[in-house]
Each structure stands twice: as C-alpha cells, then as structure tokens.
CSV table of C-alpha atoms in Angstrom, one decimal:
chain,number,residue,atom,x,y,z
B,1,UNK,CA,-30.8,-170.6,118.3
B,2,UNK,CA,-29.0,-172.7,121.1
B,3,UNK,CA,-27.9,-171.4,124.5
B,4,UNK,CA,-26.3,-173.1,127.6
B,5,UNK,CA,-27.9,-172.2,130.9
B,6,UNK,CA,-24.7,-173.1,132.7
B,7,UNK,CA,-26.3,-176.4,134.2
B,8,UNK,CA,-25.8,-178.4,131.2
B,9,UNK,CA,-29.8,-177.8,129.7
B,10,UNK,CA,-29.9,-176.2,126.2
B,11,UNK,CA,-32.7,-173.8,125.4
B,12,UNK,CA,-34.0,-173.4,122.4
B,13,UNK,CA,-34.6,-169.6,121.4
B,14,UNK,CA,-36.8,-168.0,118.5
B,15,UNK,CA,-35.1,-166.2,115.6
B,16,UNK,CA,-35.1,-162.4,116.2
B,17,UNK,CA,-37.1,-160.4,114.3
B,18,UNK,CA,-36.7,-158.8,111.3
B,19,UNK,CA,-37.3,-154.9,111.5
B,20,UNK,CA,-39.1,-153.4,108.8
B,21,UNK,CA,-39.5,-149.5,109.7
B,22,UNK,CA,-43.3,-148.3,109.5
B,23,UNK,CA,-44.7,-151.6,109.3
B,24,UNK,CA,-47.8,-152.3,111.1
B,25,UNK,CA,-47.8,-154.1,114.5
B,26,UNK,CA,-44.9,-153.1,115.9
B,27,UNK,CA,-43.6,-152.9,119.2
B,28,UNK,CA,-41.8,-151.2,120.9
B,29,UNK,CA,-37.8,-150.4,122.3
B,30,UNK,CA,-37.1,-150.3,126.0
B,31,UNK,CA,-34.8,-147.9,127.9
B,32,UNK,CA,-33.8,-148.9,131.4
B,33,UNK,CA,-32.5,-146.7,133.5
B,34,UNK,CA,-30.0,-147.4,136.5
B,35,UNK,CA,-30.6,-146.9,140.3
B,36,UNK,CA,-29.3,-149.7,142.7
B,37,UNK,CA,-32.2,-151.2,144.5
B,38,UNK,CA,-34.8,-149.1,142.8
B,39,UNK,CA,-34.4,-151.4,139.7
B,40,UNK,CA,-37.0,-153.4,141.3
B,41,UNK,CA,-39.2,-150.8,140.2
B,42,UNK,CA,-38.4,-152.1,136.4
B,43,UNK,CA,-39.9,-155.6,137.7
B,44,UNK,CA,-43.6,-154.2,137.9
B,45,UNK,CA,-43.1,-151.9,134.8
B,46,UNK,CA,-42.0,-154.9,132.6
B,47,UNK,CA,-45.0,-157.0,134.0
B,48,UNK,CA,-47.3,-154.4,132.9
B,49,UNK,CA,-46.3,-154.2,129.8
B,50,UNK,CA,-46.0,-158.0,129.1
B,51,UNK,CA,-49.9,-158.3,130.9
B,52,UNK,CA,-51.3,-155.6,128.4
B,53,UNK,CA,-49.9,-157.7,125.9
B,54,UNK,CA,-47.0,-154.6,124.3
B,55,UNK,CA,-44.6,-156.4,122.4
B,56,UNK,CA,-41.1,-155.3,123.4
B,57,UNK,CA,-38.8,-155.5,120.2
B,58,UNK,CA,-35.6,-154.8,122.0
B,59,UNK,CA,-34.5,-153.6,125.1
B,60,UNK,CA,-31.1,-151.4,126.4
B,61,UNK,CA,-30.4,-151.6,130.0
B,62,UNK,CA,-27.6,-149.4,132.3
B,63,UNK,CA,-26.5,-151.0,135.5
B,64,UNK,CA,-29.7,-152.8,137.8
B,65,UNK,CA,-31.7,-152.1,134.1
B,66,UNK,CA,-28.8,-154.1,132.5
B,67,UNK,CA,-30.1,-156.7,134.7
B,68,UNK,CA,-33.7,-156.2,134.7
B,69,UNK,CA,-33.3,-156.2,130.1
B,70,UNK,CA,-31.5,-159.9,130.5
B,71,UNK,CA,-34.2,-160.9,132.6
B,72,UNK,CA,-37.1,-160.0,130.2
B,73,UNK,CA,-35.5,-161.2,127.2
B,74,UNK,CA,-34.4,-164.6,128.7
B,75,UNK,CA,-37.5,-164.6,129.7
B,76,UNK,CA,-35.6,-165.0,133.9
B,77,UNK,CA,-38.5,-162.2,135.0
B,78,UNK,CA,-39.9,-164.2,137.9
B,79,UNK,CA,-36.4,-165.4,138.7
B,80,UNK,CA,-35.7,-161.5,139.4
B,81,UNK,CA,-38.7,-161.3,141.0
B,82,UNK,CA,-38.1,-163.8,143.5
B,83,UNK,CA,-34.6,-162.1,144.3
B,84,UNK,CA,-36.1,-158.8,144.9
B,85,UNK,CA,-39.0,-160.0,147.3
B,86,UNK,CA,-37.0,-162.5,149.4
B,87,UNK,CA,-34.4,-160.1,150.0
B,88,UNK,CA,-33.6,-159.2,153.7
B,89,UNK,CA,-31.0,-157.7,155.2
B,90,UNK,CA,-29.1,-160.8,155.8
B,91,UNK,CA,-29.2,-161.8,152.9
B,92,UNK,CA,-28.0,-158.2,151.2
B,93,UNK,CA,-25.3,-158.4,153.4
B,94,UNK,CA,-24.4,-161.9,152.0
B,95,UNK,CA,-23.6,-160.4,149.0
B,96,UNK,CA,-21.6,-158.3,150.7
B,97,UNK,CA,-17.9,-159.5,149.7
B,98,UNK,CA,-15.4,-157.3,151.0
B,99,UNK,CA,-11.9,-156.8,149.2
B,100,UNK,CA,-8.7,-155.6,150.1
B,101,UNK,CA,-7.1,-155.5,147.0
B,102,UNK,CA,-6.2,-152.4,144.5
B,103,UNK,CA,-9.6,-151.0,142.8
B,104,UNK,CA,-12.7,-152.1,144.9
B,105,UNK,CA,-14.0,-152.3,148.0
B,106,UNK,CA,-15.8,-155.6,147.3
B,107,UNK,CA,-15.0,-158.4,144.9
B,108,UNK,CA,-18.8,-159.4,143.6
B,109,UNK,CA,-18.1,-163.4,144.0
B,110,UNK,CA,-20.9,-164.0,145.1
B,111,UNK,CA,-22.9,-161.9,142.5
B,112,UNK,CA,-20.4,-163.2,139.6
B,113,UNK,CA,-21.3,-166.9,141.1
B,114,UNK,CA,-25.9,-165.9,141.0
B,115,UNK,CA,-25.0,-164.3,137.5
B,116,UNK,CA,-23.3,-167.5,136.3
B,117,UNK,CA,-26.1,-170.0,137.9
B,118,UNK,CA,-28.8,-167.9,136.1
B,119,UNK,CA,-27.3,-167.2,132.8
B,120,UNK,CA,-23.9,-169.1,132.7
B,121,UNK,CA,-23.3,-170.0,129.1
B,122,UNK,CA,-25.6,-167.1,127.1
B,123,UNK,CA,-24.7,-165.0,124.6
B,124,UNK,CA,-26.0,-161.7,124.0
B,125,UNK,CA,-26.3,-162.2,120.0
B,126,UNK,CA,-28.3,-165.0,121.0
B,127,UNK,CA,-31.2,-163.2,123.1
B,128,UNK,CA,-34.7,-163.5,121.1
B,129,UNK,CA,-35.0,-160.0,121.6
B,130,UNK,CA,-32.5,-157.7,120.9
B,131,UNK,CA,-30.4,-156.3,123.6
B,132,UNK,CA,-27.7,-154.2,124.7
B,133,UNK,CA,-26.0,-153.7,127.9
B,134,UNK,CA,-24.5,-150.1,129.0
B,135,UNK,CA,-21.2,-149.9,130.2
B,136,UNK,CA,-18.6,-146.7,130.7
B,137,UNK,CA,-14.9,-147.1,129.0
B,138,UNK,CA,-12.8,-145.9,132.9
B,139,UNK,CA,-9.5,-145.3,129.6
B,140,UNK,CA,-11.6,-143.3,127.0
B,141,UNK,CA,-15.0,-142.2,129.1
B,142,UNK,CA,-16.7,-143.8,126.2
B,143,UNK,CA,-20.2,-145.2,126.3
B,144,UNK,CA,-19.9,-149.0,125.2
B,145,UNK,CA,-23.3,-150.7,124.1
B,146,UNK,CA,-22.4,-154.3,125.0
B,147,UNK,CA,-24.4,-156.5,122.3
B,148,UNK,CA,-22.7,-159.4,121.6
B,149,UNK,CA,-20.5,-161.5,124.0
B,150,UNK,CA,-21.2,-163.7,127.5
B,151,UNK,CA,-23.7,-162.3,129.1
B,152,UNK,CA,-22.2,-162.4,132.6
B,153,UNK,CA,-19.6,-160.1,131.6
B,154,UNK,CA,-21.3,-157.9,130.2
B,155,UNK,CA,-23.7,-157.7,133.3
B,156,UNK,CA,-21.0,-157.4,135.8
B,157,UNK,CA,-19.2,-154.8,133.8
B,158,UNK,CA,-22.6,-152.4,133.5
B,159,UNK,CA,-23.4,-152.8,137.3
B,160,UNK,CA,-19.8,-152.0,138.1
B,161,UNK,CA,-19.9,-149.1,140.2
B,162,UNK,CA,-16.3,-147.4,140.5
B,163,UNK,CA,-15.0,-148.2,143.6
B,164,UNK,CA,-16.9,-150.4,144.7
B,165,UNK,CA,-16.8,-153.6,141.8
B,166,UNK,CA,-13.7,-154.0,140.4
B,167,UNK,CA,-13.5,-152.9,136.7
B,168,UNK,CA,-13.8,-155.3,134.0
B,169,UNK,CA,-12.1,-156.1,131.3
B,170,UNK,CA,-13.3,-157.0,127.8
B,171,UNK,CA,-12.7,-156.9,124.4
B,172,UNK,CA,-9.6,-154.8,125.1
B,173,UNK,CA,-11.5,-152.0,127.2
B,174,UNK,CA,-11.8,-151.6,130.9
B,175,UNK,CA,-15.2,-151.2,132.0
B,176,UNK,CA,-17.4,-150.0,134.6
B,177,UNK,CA,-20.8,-148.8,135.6
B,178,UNK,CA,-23.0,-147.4,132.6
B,179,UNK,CA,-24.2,-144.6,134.5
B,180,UNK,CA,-21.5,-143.0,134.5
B,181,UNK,CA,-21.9,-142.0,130.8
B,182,UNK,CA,-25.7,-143.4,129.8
B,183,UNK,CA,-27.9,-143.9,132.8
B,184,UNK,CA,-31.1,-144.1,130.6
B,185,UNK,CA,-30.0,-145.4,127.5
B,186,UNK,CA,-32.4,-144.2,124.9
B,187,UNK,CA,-30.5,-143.9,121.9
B,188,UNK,CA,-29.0,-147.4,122.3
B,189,UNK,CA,-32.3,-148.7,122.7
B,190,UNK,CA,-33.2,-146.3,119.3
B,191,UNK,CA,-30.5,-147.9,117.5
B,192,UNK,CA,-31.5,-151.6,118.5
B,193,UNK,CA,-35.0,-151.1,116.7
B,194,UNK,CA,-35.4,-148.3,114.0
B,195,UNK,CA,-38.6,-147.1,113.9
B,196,UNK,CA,-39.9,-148.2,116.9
B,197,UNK,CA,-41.3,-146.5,119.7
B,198,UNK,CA,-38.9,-146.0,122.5
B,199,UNK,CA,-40.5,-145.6,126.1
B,200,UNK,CA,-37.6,-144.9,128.6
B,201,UNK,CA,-38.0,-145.7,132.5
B,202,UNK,CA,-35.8,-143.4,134.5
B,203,UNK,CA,-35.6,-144.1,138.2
B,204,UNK,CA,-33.2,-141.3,138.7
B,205,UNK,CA,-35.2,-138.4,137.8
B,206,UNK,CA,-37.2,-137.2,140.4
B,207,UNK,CA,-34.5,-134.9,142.1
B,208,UNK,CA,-37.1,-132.4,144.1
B,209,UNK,CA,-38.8,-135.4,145.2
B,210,UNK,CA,-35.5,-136.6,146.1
B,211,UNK,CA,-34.5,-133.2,147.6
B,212,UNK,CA,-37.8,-132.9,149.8
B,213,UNK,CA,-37.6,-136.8,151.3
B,214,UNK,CA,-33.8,-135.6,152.4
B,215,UNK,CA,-34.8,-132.4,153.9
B,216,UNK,CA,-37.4,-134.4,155.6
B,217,UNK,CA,-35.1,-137.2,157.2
B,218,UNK,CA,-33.1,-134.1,158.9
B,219,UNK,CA,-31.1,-132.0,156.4
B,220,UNK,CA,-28.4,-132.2,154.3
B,221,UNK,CA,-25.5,-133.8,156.4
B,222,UNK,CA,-21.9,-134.2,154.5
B,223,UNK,CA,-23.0,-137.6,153.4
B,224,UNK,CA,-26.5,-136.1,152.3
B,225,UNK,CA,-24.9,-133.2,150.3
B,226,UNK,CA,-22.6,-135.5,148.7
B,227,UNK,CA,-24.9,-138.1,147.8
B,228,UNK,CA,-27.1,-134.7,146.2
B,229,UNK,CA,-24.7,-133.7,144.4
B,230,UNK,CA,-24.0,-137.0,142.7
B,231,UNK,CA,-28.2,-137.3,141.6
B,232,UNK,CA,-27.5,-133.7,140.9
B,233,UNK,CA,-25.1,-134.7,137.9
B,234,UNK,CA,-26.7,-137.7,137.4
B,235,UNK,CA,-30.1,-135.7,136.4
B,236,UNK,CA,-28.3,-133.1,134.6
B,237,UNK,CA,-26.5,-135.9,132.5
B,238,UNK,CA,-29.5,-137.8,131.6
B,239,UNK,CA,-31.4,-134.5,130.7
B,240,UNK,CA,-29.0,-133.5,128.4
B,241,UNK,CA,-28.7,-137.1,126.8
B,242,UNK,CA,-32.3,-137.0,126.3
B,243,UNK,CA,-32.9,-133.5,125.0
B,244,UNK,CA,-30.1,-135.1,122.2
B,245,UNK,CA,-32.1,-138.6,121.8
B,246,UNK,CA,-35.7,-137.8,123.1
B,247,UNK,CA,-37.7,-140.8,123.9
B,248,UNK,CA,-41.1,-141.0,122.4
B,249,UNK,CA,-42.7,-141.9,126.2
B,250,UNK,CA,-40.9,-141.1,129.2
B,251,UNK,CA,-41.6,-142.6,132.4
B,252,UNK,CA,-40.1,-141.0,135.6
B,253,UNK,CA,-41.0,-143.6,138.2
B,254,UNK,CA,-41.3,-141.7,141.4
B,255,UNK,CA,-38.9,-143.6,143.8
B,256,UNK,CA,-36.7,-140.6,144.8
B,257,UNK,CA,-38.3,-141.2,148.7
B,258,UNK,CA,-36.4,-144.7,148.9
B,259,UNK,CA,-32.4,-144.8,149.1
B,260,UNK,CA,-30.6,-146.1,145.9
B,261,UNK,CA,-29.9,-148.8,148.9
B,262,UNK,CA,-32.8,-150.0,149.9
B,263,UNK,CA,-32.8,-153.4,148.5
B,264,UNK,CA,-35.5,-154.6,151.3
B,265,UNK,CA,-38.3,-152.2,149.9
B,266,UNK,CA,-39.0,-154.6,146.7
B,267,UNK,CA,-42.7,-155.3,147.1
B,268,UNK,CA,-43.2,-151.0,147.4
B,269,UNK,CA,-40.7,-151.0,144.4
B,270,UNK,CA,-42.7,-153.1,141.9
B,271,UNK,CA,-45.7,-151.8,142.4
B,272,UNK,CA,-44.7,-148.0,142.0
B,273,UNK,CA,-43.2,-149.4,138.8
B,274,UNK,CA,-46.6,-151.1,137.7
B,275,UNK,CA,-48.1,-147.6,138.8
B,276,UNK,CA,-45.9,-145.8,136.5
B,277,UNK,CA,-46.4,-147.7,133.5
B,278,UNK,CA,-50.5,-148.3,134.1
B,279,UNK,CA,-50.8,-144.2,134.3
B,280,UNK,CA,-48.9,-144.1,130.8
B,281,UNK,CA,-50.4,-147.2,129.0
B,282,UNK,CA,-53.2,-145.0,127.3
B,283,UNK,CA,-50.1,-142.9,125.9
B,284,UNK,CA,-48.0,-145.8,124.9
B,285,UNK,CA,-51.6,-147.3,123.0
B,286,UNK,CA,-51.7,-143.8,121.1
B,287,UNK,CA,-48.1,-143.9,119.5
B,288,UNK,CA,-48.5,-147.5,118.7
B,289,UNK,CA,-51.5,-146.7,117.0
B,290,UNK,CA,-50.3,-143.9,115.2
C-alpha cells in the first residue's frame, strides 16, 4: 500500500497480516495507556520489545499512546524519540498556543502543524500493523476506536483533553480525549487481533505511589486534592475496564513520582519504560510459548 508523508515522498507499506487464531508464531496486541508526558515511558517499552525481537500484530493507543501506536507502526519511533529528549522548557512552552475562543484554552496549531509534517497524508487503514486510536464521543460519552481515516485527526482528537484542545469533529461525532472513557484500551487492542496476546502498558496506575510522592512534595493543597481525585477516577475506571477485558500481561510502569506534566524528564521516562517491559519479558516469552 501507498501513503503520502505530506512532503510529496510516497512510502511503500507491507500488506497486513492475515490473522489466523492459534496459529503458531504469533505476536502479540498492544494496549497504550494515556498520561501526558509520561508517554515517553511507551518509547523505551516499544524499544524493548522491537530489540527482543516480539512481533507486535496490532496496537490500540489513548491519548500520548495514540501517539506513541502511530509512531511504531509508521515505523516514526526515533522521530518520537528525538521529540521527547530534546524537549526543554522552551521548547514545551512553544507549543504552548493560547486561545481565547469558546471551548479551549489553547488551539494546538502548532501540534496540528508537527502532526501534519510527520504524518500528513496517512491513513489509518493503511498502517502495516493494525491500529486504532481512542477517542471519547463529548454528545454520547461513547468510546470511539478510530481505525480508518487521516491520521492527524484522529491523533488530535484522542490527545484532546477537554478544556484544554478544542474538540474535534469527525465522521459526524465530536471528539475528545480517550481517557475519558478508555485510558488503557485493552479490548480495542483484543478486537484488532483475535487470539493474540494482549500486553497492556498503563502509566496511570500506580495511585499509592502517586499518593506517597504528593504527600512528600508537602501535602495535599486544593490543586493536589483535585488533581487526586481525577487519578483517583482515572484508576477506578481503568480497573473496572480491565476486570471486564483482562489483559493477558499487564504492565504498570511506575512513573506515578513524575507530574503528568513533566515533559522535560524524557531520558528518566524511557528508561523506566524499558525497565518495565525487561522485568516482564520472561512472562511475555511464557504466553507466546504457550
């Protein structure tokens, strides 16, 4: 298949595989959860994977793992990479883009315009592997999986956190952030990929880790109780999602001591990822094997 990168250069993509369920050499499906700046954590889980040689047979991303799923199956990885560990504070405030208008505090031109430069022109339906991006319906509180369609659009509208992006709309429905509904979409990545193993990265989930780094930084302020609360329903959400669609390996990266803000911290980010998915290779090994 054929796919514009938005500078006028086609690439040339492999079909997609054909899924046969039970048969032998299989991969496995990706879950990505979201979490702002600790989505950088993803970068050093995915290169773990792809260094131990794990083929990854689809992938389902919400919000930053929207992102991070695009990356790996356009095969952009180092491109993300290179964001994440040249970021400073100069330059996260460059993306800043305040906005006065009705619905958002900022208007994401300059994201929309480092989306389009990276994957102007793709199609999801295109991707070699698989792939579907999380988004919440703000009209029916519906979780949409976002599998065919620009790519851009469908990025911006599962990174859209209320308030601050504007909504987007597409394909009749008005979209925001996926965490709202699916922060660690396992049984989109189930449904991708029948029969294979799912291994979900959560980046959300260590909420008494999160609890004792706040308690250490000076107690629980307005801000700090409100921003608890939020993980609070966040965690209880994506418990009771999984207890529904349990993931065969779960992997809880612990990066509940660095804010959902911290976009600076990449190079500690990646590696607690790679971390993360080392300690749990020898289980993902066993259920491949099995």
């Amino acid at each position: 298949m054929l796919a514009n990168d938005g500078g006028g250069a086609l690439h040339s993509f492999p079909p997609r595989p054909t899924y046969i369920e039970g048969s032998p050499g299989n991969g496995v499906a990706l879950a990505l959860g979201g979490g702002a700046a600790r989505g950088w954590a993803h970068i050093g889980a995915l290169r773990v994977l792809q260094e131990e040689g794990i083929a990854i047979d689809a992938v389902a991303g919400t919000s930053i793992g929207a992102l991070a799923a695009v990356c790996l199956a356009t095969d952009r990885l180092d491109i993300l990479e290179n964001i994440a560990l040249g970021a400073t504070h100069r330059r996260v405030l460059a993306y800043l883009d305040p906005h006065l208008g009705r619905g958002a505090w900022l208007g994401g031109r300059r994201i929309a315009r480092e989306l389009n430069l990276h994957f102007g022109g793709l199609r999801l339906e295109d991707l070699p592997i698989p792939t579907a991006l999380i988004a919440a319906d703000l009209e029916t509180a519906e979780e949409v999986r976002l599998t065919t369609g620009p790519v851009i659009s469908a990025v911006q509208a599962s990174i859209g956190l209320p308030g601050v992006f504007r909504p987007i709309r597409r394909e009749g429905r008005l979209l925001i952030d996926g965490g709202m509904v699916a922060n660690v979409p396992v049984a989109a990545a189930g449904a991708l990929a029948p029969g294979r193993p799912v291994i979900a990265i959560d980046l959300m989930g260590d909420y008494s880790g999160y609890i004792r780094a706040s308690t250490r930084d000076g107690g629980h302020s307005a801000l700090g109780t409100l921003r608890s609360a939020f993980l609070m329903m966040l965690t209880q959400q994506t418990r009771q999602a999984i207890a529904l669609n349990p993931p065969d390996i779960m992997i809880t990266i612990p990066v509940a001591h660095i804010s959902t803000g911290a976009f600076t911290r990449a190079a500690e980010l990646i590696e607690l990822g790679r971390q993360a998915v080392m300690q749990a290779l020898p289980a993902i090994r066993a259920k491949l094997e099995a």
